[in-house]
Coordinates of C-alpha atoms and ligand atoms in Angstrom, one line a residue:
M1 CA 0.0 0.0 0.0
T2 CA 1.3 3.4 -0.7
A3 CA -1.1 5.1 1.7
S4 CA -0.8 4.0 5.3
P5 CA -3.2 1.2 5.8
T6 CA -3.5 1.6 9.5
S7 CA -7.1 1.5 10.4
P8 CA -8.7 4.3 12.3
A9 CA -9.8 3.7 15.9
V10 CA -12.8 1.4 15.8
A11 CA -16.0 2.1 17.6
G12 CA -18.2 -0.6 18.9
S13 CA -17.5 -4.3 19.2
L14 CA -16.5 -5.0 15.6
S15 CA -12.9 -4.5 14.7
V16 CA -10.4 -5.6 12.2
A17 CA -7.1 -4.0 11.6
G18 CA -6.5 -2.5 8.2
P19 CA -4.6 -4.6 5.7
P20 CA -1.1 -5.2 7.1
A21 CA 1.4 -3.3 5.1
V22 CA 4.0 -5.1 2.9
A23 CA 6.7 -2.5 2.9
G24 CA 8.6 -1.7 -0.3
S25 CA 8.0 -3.1 -3.7
F26 CA 8.4 -6.5 -5.0
S27 CA 10.0 -7.4 -8.3
V28 CA 8.1 -8.7 -11.2
A29 CA 10.2 -9.1 -14.3
G30 CA 8.6 -8.1 -17.6
S31 CA 5.0 -7.2 -18.0
F32 CA 2.2 -9.6 -18.7
P33 CA -0.8 -9.0 -20.8
L34 CA -3.9 -8.6 -18.9
A35 CA -7.4 -9.8 -19.6
G36 CA -7.6 -8.3 -23.1
S37 CA -5.5 -11.1 -24.6
R38 CA -7.9 -13.9 -23.8
A39 CA -9.8 -15.8 -26.3
T40 CA -13.3 -14.6 -26.9
V41 CA -16.4 -16.6 -26.2
P42 CA -17.4 -19.0 -27.6
P43 CA -14.3 -21.2 -27.7
T44 CA -13.8 -24.0 -30.2
A45 CA -11.5 -27.0 -29.3
T46 CA -12.7 -29.3 -26.6
A47 CA -9.3 -31.0 -26.3
S48 CA -8.1 -27.7 -24.8
A49 CA -11.3 -26.8 -23.0
W50 CA -11.3 -23.3 -21.6
W51 CA -12.0 -24.5 -18.1
R52 CA -9.0 -26.8 -17.7
D53 CA -6.8 -23.9 -16.6
A54 CA -9.4 -21.3 -16.0
V55 CA -9.5 -18.8 -13.1
V56 CA -13.1 -18.8 -11.8
Y57 CA -14.3 -16.1 -9.3
Q58 CA -17.0 -17.1 -6.9
V59 CA -19.5 -14.3 -6.4
Y60 CA -21.5 -14.5 -3.2
I61 CA -24.3 -12.5 -4.6
R62 CA -25.6 -11.2 -1.3
S63 CA -22.3 -9.6 -0.5
F64 CA -20.8 -8.4 -3.8
V65 CA -22.5 -5.2 -4.8
D66 CA -26.0 -3.8 -3.9
A67 CA -27.3 -1.8 -6.8
N68 CA -30.7 -0.9 -5.5
G69 CA -29.8 0.2 -2.1
D70 CA -31.6 -2.3 0.1
G71 CA -28.4 -3.4 1.7
I72 CA -28.4 -6.8 -0.1
G73 CA -26.2 -7.6 -3.1
D74 CA -28.0 -8.3 -6.3
L75 CA -27.6 -9.2 -10.0
A76 CA -27.5 -5.6 -11.2
G77 CA -24.7 -5.0 -8.7
I78 CA -22.7 -7.8 -10.2
I79 CA -22.9 -6.1 -13.6
T80 CA -21.3 -3.0 -12.0
G81 CA -18.5 -5.1 -10.6
L82 CA -17.6 -6.8 -13.9
D83 CA -14.9 -4.2 -14.7
H84 CA -13.1 -5.1 -11.5
L85 CA -13.2 -8.8 -12.5
E86 CA -12.1 -8.1 -16.0
A87 CA -9.1 -6.2 -14.7
L88 CA -8.3 -8.9 -12.2
G89 CA -8.2 -11.4 -15.1
V90 CA -10.8 -14.0 -14.4
D91 CA -12.2 -16.3 -17.1
A92 CA -15.6 -17.0 -15.4
I93 CA -17.7 -16.2 -12.4
W94 CA -19.6 -18.8 -10.3
L95 CA -22.8 -17.3 -8.8
T96 CA -24.0 -18.7 -5.5
P97 CA -27.7 -19.5 -5.8
C98 CA -29.9 -16.7 -6.9
Y99 CA -33.1 -18.7 -7.1
P100 CA -36.2 -17.8 -5.1
S101 CA -35.5 -18.8 -1.5
P102 CA -36.5 -18.0 2.0
Q103 CA -32.8 -17.4 2.4
L104 CA -32.5 -19.4 5.6
D105 CA -29.2 -20.8 4.2
H106 CA -28.8 -17.9 1.8
G107 CA -30.0 -19.5 -1.3
Y108 CA -28.9 -23.1 -0.6
D109 CA -32.6 -23.5 0.3
V110 CA -34.1 -23.3 -3.2
A111 CA -37.8 -22.7 -3.5
D112 CA -37.9 -22.6 -7.3
Y113 CA -35.1 -23.8 -9.6
F114 CA -36.5 -21.9 -12.6
A115 CA -36.5 -18.3 -11.5
V116 CA -34.6 -15.5 -9.8
D117 CA -35.3 -14.3 -6.2
P118 CA -36.9 -10.8 -6.5
V119 CA -34.3 -9.7 -3.8
Y120 CA -31.6 -10.3 -6.4
G121 CA -33.5 -9.2 -9.6
D122 CA -35.3 -11.0 -12.3
L123 CA -34.7 -13.1 -15.4
A124 CA -34.2 -10.0 -17.6
T125 CA -31.4 -8.8 -15.3
F126 CA -29.9 -12.2 -15.3
D127 CA -29.8 -12.2 -19.1
R128 CA -28.2 -8.8 -19.1
L129 CA -25.6 -10.0 -16.7
V130 CA -24.7 -13.0 -18.9
A131 CA -24.5 -10.6 -21.9
E132 CA -22.4 -8.0 -20.1
A133 CA -20.1 -10.7 -18.8
R134 CA -19.7 -12.3 -22.2
R135 CA -18.8 -8.9 -23.6
R136 CA -15.8 -9.0 -21.3
S137 CA -15.0 -12.7 -22.2
I138 CA -16.2 -13.8 -18.8
R139 CA -18.4 -16.8 -18.6
V140 CA -21.2 -17.3 -16.1
L141 CA -21.6 -20.4 -14.0
M142 CA -24.4 -21.1 -11.6
D143 CA -24.8 -23.2 -8.5
V144 CA -27.1 -26.3 -8.6
V145 CA -28.3 -27.7 -5.3
P146 CA -29.4 -31.3 -6.0
N147 CA -29.4 -32.8 -2.5
H148 CA -32.3 -30.8 -1.1
C149 CA -34.6 -27.9 -1.7
S150 CA -36.3 -25.4 0.6
S151 CA -39.2 -26.4 2.8
E152 CA -41.0 -23.6 0.9
H153 CA -40.6 -25.5 -2.4
A154 CA -44.1 -26.3 -3.9
W155 CA -43.2 -30.0 -3.9
F156 CA -42.5 -30.0 -0.2
R157 CA -45.6 -28.0 0.6
A158 CA -47.6 -30.6 -1.3
A159 CA -45.8 -33.4 0.5
L160 CA -46.8 -32.0 3.8
D161 CA -50.4 -31.8 2.7
A162 CA -50.4 -35.3 1.3
A163 CA -50.7 -38.6 3.2
P164 CA -48.0 -41.0 4.2
G165 CA -47.1 -43.2 1.2
S166 CA -48.3 -40.7 -1.4
P167 CA -46.5 -39.9 -4.6
E168 CA -45.9 -36.3 -3.2
R169 CA -44.0 -37.7 -0.2
A170 CA -42.0 -40.1 -2.4
R171 CA -40.0 -37.2 -3.8
F172 CA -38.4 -36.8 -0.3
Y173 CA -37.5 -39.1 2.6
F174 CA -40.6 -39.4 4.7
R175 CA -40.5 -42.2 7.2
D176 CA -42.4 -43.4 10.3
G177 CA -40.6 -42.7 13.6
R178 CA -39.3 -45.3 16.0
G179 CA -40.6 -45.9 19.5
R180 CA -44.1 -47.0 20.5
L181 CA -45.8 -43.9 19.2
G182 CA -43.3 -43.1 16.4
E183 CA -41.9 -40.4 18.7
L184 CA -38.2 -41.2 18.0
P185 CA -36.4 -40.3 14.7
P186 CA -36.2 -43.1 12.2
N187 CA -32.4 -43.4 12.6
N188 CA -29.5 -41.8 14.5
W189 CA -28.0 -39.7 11.7
R190 CA -26.5 -36.3 12.6
S191 CA -27.0 -33.3 10.4
V192 CA -24.2 -31.2 9.0
F193 CA -25.5 -28.1 10.7
G194 CA -26.0 -29.8 14.1
G195 CA -28.7 -31.9 15.7
S196 CA -30.6 -34.8 14.1
T197 CA -31.2 -35.2 10.4
W198 CA -34.9 -35.8 11.1
T199 CA -37.8 -33.5 11.8
R200 CA -41.3 -34.7 12.6
V201 CA -44.3 -33.3 10.8
T202 CA -47.9 -32.7 11.9
E203 CA -50.3 -34.6 9.6
A204 CA -53.4 -32.9 8.0
D205 CA -55.6 -34.1 10.9
G206 CA -53.4 -32.5 13.5
S207 CA -51.8 -35.7 14.8
P208 CA -48.0 -36.0 15.2
G209 CA -46.9 -37.7 12.0
Q210 CA -44.0 -38.9 9.9
W211 CA -40.5 -37.6 10.0
Y212 CA -38.5 -36.2 7.0
L213 CA -34.8 -36.3 6.4
H214 CA -32.6 -33.2 6.1
T215 CA -28.9 -33.6 5.8
F216 CA -28.5 -29.9 6.6
S217 CA -31.2 -27.8 8.3
P218 CA -34.9 -28.7 8.8
W219 CA -35.6 -26.0 6.1
Q220 CA -33.7 -28.1 3.6
P221 CA -35.5 -31.4 3.0
D222 CA -33.5 -34.0 1.1
F223 CA -34.8 -35.2 -2.3
D224 CA -35.1 -38.9 -2.9
W225 CA -33.3 -39.4 -6.2
S226 CA -34.9 -42.7 -6.8
C227 CA -38.0 -40.8 -7.6
P228 CA -38.2 -40.1 -11.4
D229 CA -39.8 -36.7 -10.8
V230 CA -36.7 -35.5 -9.1
V231 CA -34.5 -36.7 -12.0
A232 CA -36.7 -35.1 -14.6
M233 CA -36.9 -31.7 -12.7
F234 CA -33.1 -31.3 -12.6
R235 CA -32.7 -32.3 -16.2
S236 CA -35.1 -29.6 -17.3
M237 CA -33.5 -27.1 -14.9
L238 CA -30.0 -27.6 -16.3
T239 CA -31.3 -27.1 -19.8
F240 CA -33.4 -24.1 -18.8
W241 CA -30.2 -22.2 -17.7
F242 CA -28.0 -23.5 -20.5
D243 CA -30.5 -22.0 -22.9
R244 CA -30.0 -18.6 -21.1
G245 CA -26.3 -18.8 -21.8
V246 CA -25.1 -20.3 -18.6
E247 CA -21.8 -22.1 -19.2
G248 CA -21.9 -24.5 -16.3
F249 CA -22.7 -25.3 -12.8
R250 CA -21.0 -25.8 -9.5
A251 CA -22.8 -28.8 -8.0
D252 CA -23.5 -28.5 -4.3
A253 CA -22.9 -31.2 -1.7
V254 CA -22.8 -34.1 -4.1
A255 CA -21.2 -36.5 -1.6
V256 CA -24.4 -36.9 0.4
V257 CA -27.0 -37.2 -2.4
G258 CA -26.9 -41.0 -2.3
K259 CA -28.4 -42.9 0.7
A260 CA -28.4 -46.5 1.7
P261 CA -32.1 -47.5 0.8
E262 CA -32.9 -48.9 4.3
L263 CA -31.4 -45.8 6.0
P264 CA -29.6 -47.9 8.7
D265 CA -28.2 -46.4 11.9
A266 CA -24.7 -44.9 11.4
P267 CA -21.9 -46.6 13.4
P268 CA -20.6 -44.7 16.5
V269 CA -18.2 -41.9 15.6
P270 CA -14.6 -42.1 16.7
E271 CA -14.0 -40.7 20.2
G272 CA -13.2 -37.0 20.3
T273 CA -15.0 -36.3 17.0
A274 CA -16.1 -32.6 16.9
E275 CA -19.8 -31.9 17.1
N276 CA -20.0 -30.6 13.5
D277 CA -17.8 -33.4 12.1
A278 CA -20.0 -36.3 13.2
W279 CA -22.0 -36.3 10.0
A280 CA -18.9 -36.9 7.9
H281 CA -18.5 -40.3 9.5
N282 CA -21.8 -41.6 8.2
P283 CA -21.0 -44.3 5.6
Y284 CA -24.7 -44.7 4.7
T285 CA -24.8 -41.4 2.9
V286 CA -21.3 -39.8 2.6
F287 CA -20.0 -41.2 -0.7
W288 CA -22.9 -43.6 -1.0
P289 CA -22.6 -44.7 -4.6
T290 CA -26.1 -44.5 -6.0
A291 CA -25.9 -40.8 -6.9
H292 CA -23.3 -41.5 -9.6
D293 CA -25.9 -42.8 -12.0
H294 CA -27.4 -39.4 -11.9
W295 CA -24.1 -37.5 -12.5
R296 CA -23.6 -39.8 -15.5
D297 CA -27.1 -38.8 -16.7
W298 CA -26.2 -35.1 -16.3
R299 CA -23.0 -35.6 -18.3
R300 CA -24.9 -37.3 -21.1
L301 CA -27.4 -34.5 -21.1
I302 CA -24.5 -31.9 -21.3
D303 CA -22.6 -33.8 -24.0
D304 CA -25.8 -34.0 -26.0
Y305 CA -26.4 -30.3 -25.4
E306 CA -23.0 -29.4 -26.7
A307 CA -23.4 -31.6 -29.7
A308 CA -26.7 -29.8 -30.5
N309 CA -25.2 -26.4 -29.9
P310 CA -21.8 -26.1 -31.6
G311 CA -19.5 -23.7 -29.8
R312 CA -20.9 -24.3 -26.4
E313 CA -18.4 -25.7 -23.9
I314 CA -20.0 -26.4 -20.5
V315 CA -18.3 -27.2 -17.3
T316 CA -19.6 -28.8 -14.1
V317 CA -17.5 -28.7 -10.9
S318 CA -18.5 -30.8 -7.9
E319 CA -18.2 -30.0 -4.3
A320 CA -17.1 -33.1 -2.4
Y321 CA -14.7 -32.9 0.5
T322 CA -12.4 -36.0 0.3
P323 CA -9.8 -35.5 3.0
D324 CA -6.6 -37.5 2.2
R325 CA -8.5 -39.6 -0.4
P326 CA -7.7 -38.3 -3.9
D327 CA -8.9 -41.6 -5.2
L328 CA -12.4 -40.6 -4.1
L329 CA -12.2 -37.5 -6.2
L330 CA -11.9 -39.7 -9.3
R331 CA -15.3 -41.0 -8.6
F332 CA -16.6 -37.5 -9.4
V333 CA -14.2 -36.1 -11.9
N334 CA -14.0 -38.3 -14.9
P335 CA -15.2 -38.2 -18.5
E336 CA -18.6 -39.7 -17.6
Q337 CA -19.5 -37.4 -14.7
F338 CA -18.2 -34.0 -13.5
H339 CA -15.7 -32.1 -15.6
Q340 CA -14.0 -30.9 -12.4
S341 CA -14.1 -31.6 -8.7
F342 CA -12.6 -29.3 -6.1
C343 CA -9.3 -30.4 -4.5
F344 CA -9.9 -29.1 -1.1
D345 CA -7.1 -30.7 0.9
L346 CA -4.5 -27.9 0.2
M347 CA -7.0 -25.3 1.4
L348 CA -7.2 -27.0 4.8
A349 CA -3.5 -27.9 5.2
P350 CA -1.2 -26.3 7.8
W351 CA 1.4 -23.9 6.6
R352 CA 4.4 -26.2 6.6
V353 CA 6.4 -28.0 3.9
D354 CA 5.4 -31.5 4.7
T355 CA 1.6 -30.9 4.8
L356 CA 1.6 -28.6 1.7
R357 CA 3.4 -31.2 -0.3
A358 CA 1.3 -34.0 1.1
T359 CA -1.8 -32.3 -0.1
I360 CA -0.5 -31.4 -3.5
E361 CA 1.6 -34.3 -4.7
P362 CA -0.8 -37.2 -4.2
V363 CA -3.7 -35.3 -5.6
E364 CA -1.7 -34.2 -8.7
A365 CA -0.3 -37.7 -9.2
T366 CA -3.6 -39.5 -8.8
L367 CA -5.7 -37.2 -11.0
S368 CA -3.0 -36.7 -13.6
A369 CA -2.4 -40.4 -13.9
A370 CA -6.1 -40.8 -14.7
G371 CA -6.1 -37.8 -17.1
A372 CA -8.4 -35.9 -14.7
P373 CA -8.1 -32.1 -14.4
L374 CA -7.1 -30.5 -11.2
T375 CA -9.3 -27.8 -9.5
W376 CA -7.7 -25.8 -6.7
T377 CA -9.2 -23.3 -4.3
M378 CA -8.0 -21.7 -1.1
N379 CA -11.2 -19.9 0.0
N380 CA -15.0 -20.2 -0.3
H381 CA -18.1 -19.1 1.4
D382 CA -18.0 -22.0 3.9
T383 CA -14.5 -21.6 5.1
Q384 CA -12.6 -19.1 7.3
R385 CA -10.7 -16.8 5.1
A386 CA -7.0 -17.7 4.3
V387 CA -5.6 -14.5 5.9
T388 CA -7.1 -15.5 9.2
R389 CA -6.4 -19.2 8.9
Y390 CA -2.7 -18.6 8.1
G391 CA -2.5 -16.1 10.9
R392 CA -3.5 -18.5 13.6
S393 CA -0.9 -19.2 16.2
D394 CA -1.1 -22.9 15.4
A395 CA -1.3 -22.5 11.6
A396 CA 2.0 -24.3 11.2
E397 CA 1.2 -27.0 13.7
L398 CA -0.1 -30.5 12.8
S399 CA -2.7 -30.1 15.6
S400 CA -4.5 -27.4 13.5
W401 CA -5.1 -29.9 10.7
T402 CA -8.8 -30.7 11.3
K403 CA -9.4 -31.7 7.7
N404 CA -12.9 -30.3 7.9
N405 CA -13.7 -26.8 6.7
L406 CA -16.2 -26.3 9.4
V407 CA -13.9 -27.2 12.3
Y408 CA -11.3 -24.8 13.7
T409 CA -9.1 -24.7 16.7
G410 CA -9.9 -21.0 17.5
T411 CA -6.4 -20.0 18.4
P412 CA -5.3 -16.3 18.4
V413 CA -4.7 -14.6 15.0
D414 CA -1.8 -12.4 13.8
L415 CA -3.3 -10.8 10.7
A416 CA 0.1 -9.4 9.5
L417 CA 1.6 -12.9 9.5
G418 CA -1.6 -14.4 7.9
T419 CA -1.5 -11.8 5.2
V420 CA 2.1 -12.4 4.2
R421 CA 1.4 -16.2 4.2
A422 CA -1.8 -15.7 2.2
R423 CA 0.2 -13.7 -0.4
A424 CA 2.7 -16.6 -0.7
A425 CA -0.2 -19.1 -0.8
I426 CA -1.9 -17.5 -3.8
A427 CA 1.4 -17.4 -5.7
L428 CA 1.9 -21.1 -4.8
V429 CA -1.6 -22.3 -5.8
A430 CA -1.7 -20.2 -9.0
A431 CA 1.4 -22.0 -10.2
L432 CA -0.2 -25.5 -10.0
P433 CA -1.6 -27.2 -13.0
G434 CA -5.3 -27.1 -13.5
S435 CA -7.9 -24.5 -12.8
L436 CA -8.2 -22.1 -9.8
Y437 CA -11.3 -20.9 -8.1
L438 CA -11.2 -17.7 -6.1
F439 CA -13.7 -16.4 -3.5
Q440 CA -14.7 -12.8 -3.7
G441 CA -12.7 -10.6 -1.4
E442 CA -9.6 -12.8 -1.2
E443 CA -8.1 -10.5 -3.8
L444 CA -8.5 -7.7 -1.3
G445 CA -6.9 -9.7 1.5
L446 CA -10.1 -9.6 3.6
P447 CA -9.8 -11.4 6.9
E448 CA -12.5 -13.5 8.5
V449 CA -14.7 -11.2 10.7
L450 CA -14.5 -13.2 13.9
D451 CA -16.3 -10.8 16.2
L452 CA -19.7 -10.3 14.5
P453 CA -22.3 -9.5 17.1
M454 CA -24.4 -12.5 18.1
G455 CA -27.5 -10.7 17.0
A456 CA -26.2 -10.2 13.5
R457 CA -25.3 -13.9 12.9
Q458 CA -27.5 -15.7 10.3
D459 CA -25.8 -19.0 9.6
P460 CA -28.0 -22.0 10.4
I461 CA -24.9 -23.6 11.9
F462 CA -25.0 -20.9 14.6
F463 CA -28.6 -21.5 15.5
R464 CA -28.6 -25.3 15.2
T465 CA -25.6 -25.6 17.6
D466 CA -27.1 -23.1 20.1
G467 CA -24.3 -20.7 19.3
R468 CA -21.5 -23.2 20.2
E469 CA -20.3 -22.9 16.6
P470 CA -20.1 -19.4 15.2
G471 CA -20.8 -20.6 11.6
R472 CA -19.7 -19.1 8.3
D473 CA -21.0 -15.5 8.4
G474 CA -17.5 -14.1 9.0
C475 CA -16.4 -14.8 5.4
R476 CA -19.6 -13.4 3.9
V477 CA -19.4 -9.8 5.0
P478 CA -20.3 -7.4 2.2
L479 CA -17.3 -6.3 0.1
P480 CA -15.7 -2.9 0.6
W481 CA -15.4 -1.0 -2.7
S482 CA -14.5 2.4 -1.4
A483 CA -13.5 4.2 1.8
D484 CA -16.9 5.8 2.2
P485 CA -18.7 4.5 5.3
T486 CA -21.9 6.3 4.3
T487 CA -22.4 3.8 1.4
S488 CA -21.3 0.7 3.4
Y489 CA -17.8 1.3 1.9
G490 CA -19.2 1.4 -1.7
F491 CA -21.3 -1.8 -1.3
S492 CA -24.5 0.2 -1.5
P493 CA -25.3 3.3 -3.6
A494 CA -25.2 6.7 -2.1
T495 CA -28.6 7.5 -0.7
S496 CA -27.8 10.6 1.4
T497 CA -28.9 14.0 0.4
A498 CA -27.8 17.3 1.8
T499 CA -30.9 17.4 4.0
S500 CA -31.1 13.8 5.0
P501 CA -27.9 12.0 5.4
A502 CA -28.9 8.4 5.2
T503 CA -26.7 5.4 5.8
V504 CA -27.7 2.1 4.2
S505 CA -27.2 -0.8 6.5
P506 CA -25.8 -3.9 4.8
W507 CA -27.5 -7.2 5.5
M508 CA -24.4 -8.2 7.5
P509 CA -22.5 -5.5 9.4
Q510 CA -19.0 -4.5 8.2
P511 CA -16.4 -3.9 10.7
G512 CA -14.8 -0.5 11.2
G513 CA -11.7 0.0 9.1
W514 CA -13.3 -2.2 6.3
G515 CA -12.8 0.6 3.8
N516 CA -9.0 0.2 4.2
Y517 CA -9.4 -3.0 2.3
S518 CA -11.4 -1.5 -0.5
V519 CA -10.9 -1.9 -4.2
E520 CA -10.5 1.9 -4.4
Q521 CA -7.7 2.0 -1.8
Q522 CA -5.8 -0.9 -3.4
H523 CA -6.4 -0.1 -7.0
D524 CA -3.3 1.9 -7.7
A525 CA -1.1 0.6 -4.8
P526 CA 1.6 -1.6 -6.2
E527 CA 2.2 -3.5 -3.0
S528 CA -1.5 -4.2 -2.3
M529 CA -3.0 -7.7 -2.3
L530 CA -5.1 -6.7 -5.3
A531 CA -1.9 -5.8 -7.3
L532 CA -0.4 -9.1 -6.3
Y533 CA -3.5 -11.0 -7.5
R534 CA -3.4 -9.2 -10.8
S535 CA 0.3 -9.9 -11.3
V536 CA 0.0 -13.5 -10.3
L537 CA -3.0 -14.2 -12.6
S538 CA -1.3 -12.4 -15.4
A539 CA 2.0 -14.2 -14.9
R540 CA 0.1 -17.5 -14.7
R541 CA -1.3 -16.9 -18.1
A542 CA 1.9 -15.5 -19.7
C543 CA 4.5 -17.9 -18.2
L544 CA 3.0 -21.2 -17.4
D545 CA 2.6 -24.0 -19.9
P546 CA -1.0 -25.3 -19.2
D547 CA 0.2 -28.8 -20.2
A548 CA 3.3 -28.9 -18.0
G549 CA 3.0 -31.1 -14.9
L550 CA 4.8 -30.9 -11.6
E551 CA 8.3 -32.1 -10.8
W552 CA 9.6 -32.1 -7.3
P553 CA 13.4 -31.6 -6.9
T554 CA 14.3 -32.5 -3.3
S555 CA 14.7 -29.4 -1.3
T556 CA 17.7 -29.3 1.0
H557 CA 16.1 -26.7 3.2
P558 CA 13.5 -27.9 5.8
D559 CA 11.4 -24.7 5.3
V560 CA 11.5 -24.7 1.5
L561 CA 8.9 -26.2 -0.8
M562 CA 10.0 -26.3 -4.4
F563 CA 8.6 -27.6 -7.7
H564 CA 9.2 -27.2 -11.4
R565 CA 6.4 -26.5 -13.7
G566 CA 7.9 -26.6 -17.2
D567 CA 10.4 -23.8 -17.4
V568 CA 9.2 -22.2 -14.2
T569 CA 10.5 -23.1 -10.8
V570 CA 8.4 -22.2 -7.8
V571 CA 10.1 -21.8 -4.4
V572 CA 8.2 -21.2 -1.2
N573 CA 9.9 -20.4 2.0
V574 CA 7.3 -21.2 4.6
G575 CA 9.6 -20.4 7.5
A576 CA 9.9 -17.0 9.3
D577 CA 13.6 -16.6 8.4
E578 CA 15.1 -15.7 5.1
V579 CA 16.8 -18.5 3.2
M580 CA 19.9 -18.2 1.0
M581 CA 18.9 -19.2 -2.5
A582 CA 22.4 -20.8 -2.9
D583 CA 21.3 -23.4 -0.4
V584 CA 18.2 -24.1 -2.4
C585 CA 20.0 -24.2 -5.7
A586 CA 22.1 -27.2 -4.6
T587 CA 19.3 -29.5 -5.7
A588 CA 17.9 -27.4 -8.5
P589 CA 20.9 -26.4 -10.6
R590 CA 18.8 -24.7 -13.2
L591 CA 17.9 -22.0 -10.6
A592 CA 21.4 -20.8 -10.7
S593 CA 20.9 -19.2 -14.1
S594 CA 17.3 -18.4 -13.7
R595 CA 15.4 -15.1 -13.7
L596 CA 13.0 -14.0 -11.0
L597 CA 9.5 -13.7 -12.5
L598 CA 7.5 -12.9 -9.4
S599 CA 7.7 -12.7 -5.7
S600 CA 4.9 -12.6 -3.2
S601 CA 6.9 -10.3 -0.9
P602 CA 9.6 -7.7 -1.5
V603 CA 13.0 -9.3 -2.3
H604 CA 14.7 -5.9 -2.3
D605 CA 16.3 -6.6 -5.7
D606 CA 18.2 -9.4 -4.2
P607 CA 16.8 -12.7 -5.4
T608 CA 19.7 -14.5 -3.8
R609 CA 17.8 -14.3 -0.5
L610 CA 14.3 -15.5 -0.1
P611 CA 12.5 -13.8 2.7
G612 CA 10.3 -15.7 5.2
N613 CA 6.8 -16.7 4.2
T614 CA 7.4 -15.9 0.6
C615 CA 6.8 -17.6 -2.8
C616 CA 8.9 -16.8 -5.8
W617 CA 8.6 -17.9 -9.4
F618 CA 11.8 -18.3 -11.4
A619 CA 12.2 -18.8 -15.2
S620 CA 15.0 -20.9 -16.4
S621 CA 14.7 -20.0 -20.1
Ligands
GLC701 C1 -22.7 -26.6 0.5 C2 -22.7 -25.1 0.4 C3 -23.1 -24.5 1.7 C4 -24.5 -25.0 2.0 C5 -24.6 -26.5 2.0 C6 -26.0 -26.9 2.0 O1 -21.7 -27.1 1.4 O2 -21.4 -24.7 0.0 O3 -23.0 -23.1 1.7 O4 -24.8 -24.5 3.3 O5 -24.0 -27.1 0.9 O6 -26.6 -26.6 0.7
CA702 CA1 -30.0 -4.9 -3.4

């Protein structure tokens, strides 16, 4: 930052420090073309599909830009943010669900898969967004939620009104309870958001009735995919949005869509399992295989759609956490099912050489051997932000490795340290083969807001655990675009007039000092996180051969992670102390004559020394 990023004194209970400064400038040799050099839509060759090495930016609609001033982000707002995304250099955006929804899980409780929630806009605005994005060579992906809908969905309302055993109830999992009067849930399954997966209904005659299954909250009843209505509805939904120009979908929670037909009790969880990790140990739904028939059906539908619509090249990316099991990823990402599946292990790994390598190497080796593309990400709307994760006092300890994005140790945070590590981390992950998904705000170095007032929290996890788990609201705070607090830091439009100074309240409060992270503040600051993201994405496009795999020369330094990617060598010093490059070069002779391409922290024009918590790219040709 050129301007001092120190935050002003903070009133009230919310506080974040401004972005920690990275003093001085860092070297980037040469200049790299920005977004303008990308191919225009539509692409042609499928062998080199656009998404294989694409950078996709996740837009959490509620918190991106609020165009109409009600304090909630919307589709028209996304259009105003497209220039920022074009300058950043992204190939596509993934929109979190914008379908009509009671918003009890902020859109992951879908009431109608064929429309837009009026809070976010309408279909005409959606079409305009697709067109405006396309004009900037940015594709639009949506989010499809196949496991469950909202309890406000017309089908679930009809199921509640219908009798046990009816076709309406067959679209969901309605079962009689256990116990003499059916007063106990049908099995012992735990929900992801806390509590049982079952809720009892009251039948039409007022008597206590059957129970229905919800892997997440009671407001999200699970579909039974053995019901043909469900299969048919999702087939038409995909086509409906493809016809509007949507180029793909992120598929939500695919690992729990299958269920063992008899719904048997889950075995006891290992001792010491965290409350919100219990669900992950249920073998009768997590990775239960029956859902794969449906993903194959989707892929056939997509392949047929592409064949009937030359020039269209659709991508699906599945969300399945597969800790330490890259082989499980292959069940999802293969030519018959999803085009991509997130590789989450790196995102959750402690900041140390052994764990970083142990979460990259096997995934890369397993997927590459199978010809499956890699899909990396370091942040999303369900995970504490990287700046905060890497700033935790145990971030380099094995004990912090919970392998579950909902489970954290809660140790103190040093944001300056977390920021410098997050800078190194983006340079590291952007150098890996495959595609890269970013989550809005990471390019600004936003931290997790850990001290949101209890009354502001909205995540069902918070409510379902009686506040024992804070939930995911802290990574979903509306973005700061300017330093102006009267417009929620540029998130909402100015509504004040000379006579009535009005401040729009955003749906989730922003902490004091938030404006110091704004796009406006970072735009022209060469040492900002935003400038680093632009440089890294630009260098990735200009210098990395998309077809080059990874080679791992042995590092002689315990704090150094190193790999070759074609002509580029990536060196990450995860320790606090500087490292002499001469020591590193002992096992990578080509480094001796290489040129520094990029550094995540200032190297003070002396690339012979690698500062602590820094990632550098070197070119050997
Ligand atoms: C996925 C989404 C998360 C949502 C859940 C239920 O994990 O990413 O935000 O709450 O599924 O749909
Ligand atoms: Ca709005």
